Amino acid sequence: MAELRSRRSNLAVPGSNPRFLEKAKGLPADQVFLDLEDACAPLAKPGARKNIVAALNEGGWGQKIRTVRVNDWTTEWTFQDVLEVVGGAGANLDCIMLPKVQDAAQVKALDMLLTQIEKANGLEVGRIGIEAQIETAQGLINVNDIAFASDRIETIIFGPADFMASINMKSLVVGALHPDYPGDPFHYILMQILMAARARGVQAIDGPFLQVRDVPAFEEVAKRSAMLGFDGKWVLHPGQIDAANEIYAPSQEDYDHAELILDAYDWATSEAGGKKGSAMLGDEMIDEASRKMALVIAGKGRAAGMGRTSSFTPPEA
């Protein structure tokens, strides 16, 4: 199982605002994405590229995953975004986020461009990842192909606002339930994205909640995708970061229990434990399926930097 990089909170930072770029360095988000797309007016994009290159090269980001969201391939800015950012700060960049991905060919085009820029600048080829954002009906139809389009893919992301416009959804509240619909109108979309991400072995990230000052409502929405298995969510305001970090990490109790299951199963299947295929952990029977479930919870806890508060003691013979 590949080691996870924690992406519980994914903070959007407009590249056109140097003050926000500097402030973001000190915030406790797992990932920052420095935005050249929707957060930047067309006339501000050239300056935003320079701001982002400078901010990345100045450092101070700690252990955060450093991502830049470029403009989508239907615009005139994508090529220059990638060329300037990766050419200028590729050594200090982890991922490029591609918005409004429609099909696998768009991911492959970005992969090819990244490879050429890496080679031209003496960077390690293939190190910079791609985060693919699904924001249209066409993108969702092709999400499985998109997930497998490149070895660089690290996350599949839901972009709710553009997606709602894409399907003519009758709502202006982004990322929340609607009182006129007896259920969750985003459930199908989220599950499609989650299945594609899990089949590919990468992370699934939920999109933003725009009512940024309503943290309880953010928590309600986040808990739904976290329960499905999503790895994290976008945050648009520093006030949402702590909530995302808590919701998308296991509880301490669940994390401890997962680690105990792994230890108990390892012992039970060992020579000393009798080479058993199943065992008891207290009143609970555990087996290989239990181990797989525990690996998920333990992996998320470890990625979030959690520590154990209990330890396993083999039962006496």
mmCIF file of N, CA, C and O in Angstrom, residues 184-192 228:
data_model
loop_
_atom_site.group_PDB
_atom_site.id
_atom_site.type_symbol
_atom_site.label_atom_id
_atom_site.label_comp_id
_atom_site.label_asym_id
_atom_site.label_seq_id
_atom_site.Cartn_x
_atom_site.Cartn_y
_atom_site.Cartn_z
ATOM 1 N N ASP A 184 -29.443 13.499 -1.399
ATOM 2 C CA ASP A 184 -28.222 14.234 -1.695
ATOM 3 C C ASP A 184 -28.027 14.266 -3.216
ATOM 4 O O ASP A 184 -27.699 13.250 -3.823
ATOM 5 N N PRO A 185 -28.210 15.406 -3.855
ATOM 6 C CA PRO A 185 -28.107 15.465 -5.320
ATOM 7 C C PRO A 185 -26.685 15.226 -5.832
ATOM 8 O O PRO A 185 -26.496 14.985 -7.022
ATOM 9 N N PHE A 186 -25.702 15.270 -4.932
ATOM 10 C CA PHE A 186 -24.312 15.074 -5.350
ATOM 11 C C PHE A 186 -23.819 13.650 -5.098
ATOM 12 O O PHE A 186 -22.676 13.327 -5.450
ATOM 13 N N HIS A 187 -24.642 12.804 -4.512
ATOM 14 C CA HIS A 187 -24.172 11.481 -4.101
ATOM 15 C C HIS A 187 -23.650 10.665 -5.297
ATOM 16 O O HIS A 187 -22.557 10.079 -5.237
ATOM 17 N N TYR A 188 -24.404 10.629 -6.360
ATOM 18 C CA TYR A 188 -23.994 9.859 -7.537
ATOM 19 C C TYR A 188 -22.671 10.369 -8.086
ATOM 20 O O TYR A 188 -21.768 9.585 -8.425
ATOM 21 N N ILE A 189 -22.532 11.694 -8.160
ATOM 22 C CA ILE A 189 -21.319 12.296 -8.704
ATOM 23 C C ILE A 189 -20.120 11.950 -7.831
ATOM 24 O O ILE A 189 -19.062 11.525 -8.319
ATOM 25 N N LEU A 190 -20.287 12.118 -6.522
ATOM 26 C CA LEU A 190 -19.197 11.819 -5.597
ATOM 27 C C LEU A 190 -18.784 10.356 -5.674
ATOM 28 O O LEU A 190 -17.587 10.034 -5.657
ATOM 29 N N MET A 191 -19.759 9.451 -5.770
ATOM 30 C CA MET A 191 -19.429 8.032 -5.822
ATOM 31 C C MET A 191 -18.708 7.676 -7.125
ATOM 32 O O MET A 191 -17.794 6.844 -7.132
ATOM 33 N N GLN A 192 -19.107 8.287 -8.235
ATOM 34 C CA GLN A 192 -18.412 8.038 -9.500
ATOM 35 C C GLN A 192 -16.938 8.453 -9.403
ATOM 36 O O GLN A 192 -16.040 7.730 -9.847
ATOM 37 N N LEU A 228 -18.191 8.640 3.021
ATOM 38 C CA LEU A 228 -18.087 7.820 1.810
ATOM 39 C C LEU A 228 -16.676 7.277 1.619
ATOM 40 O O LEU A 228 -16.486 6.203 1.053
#
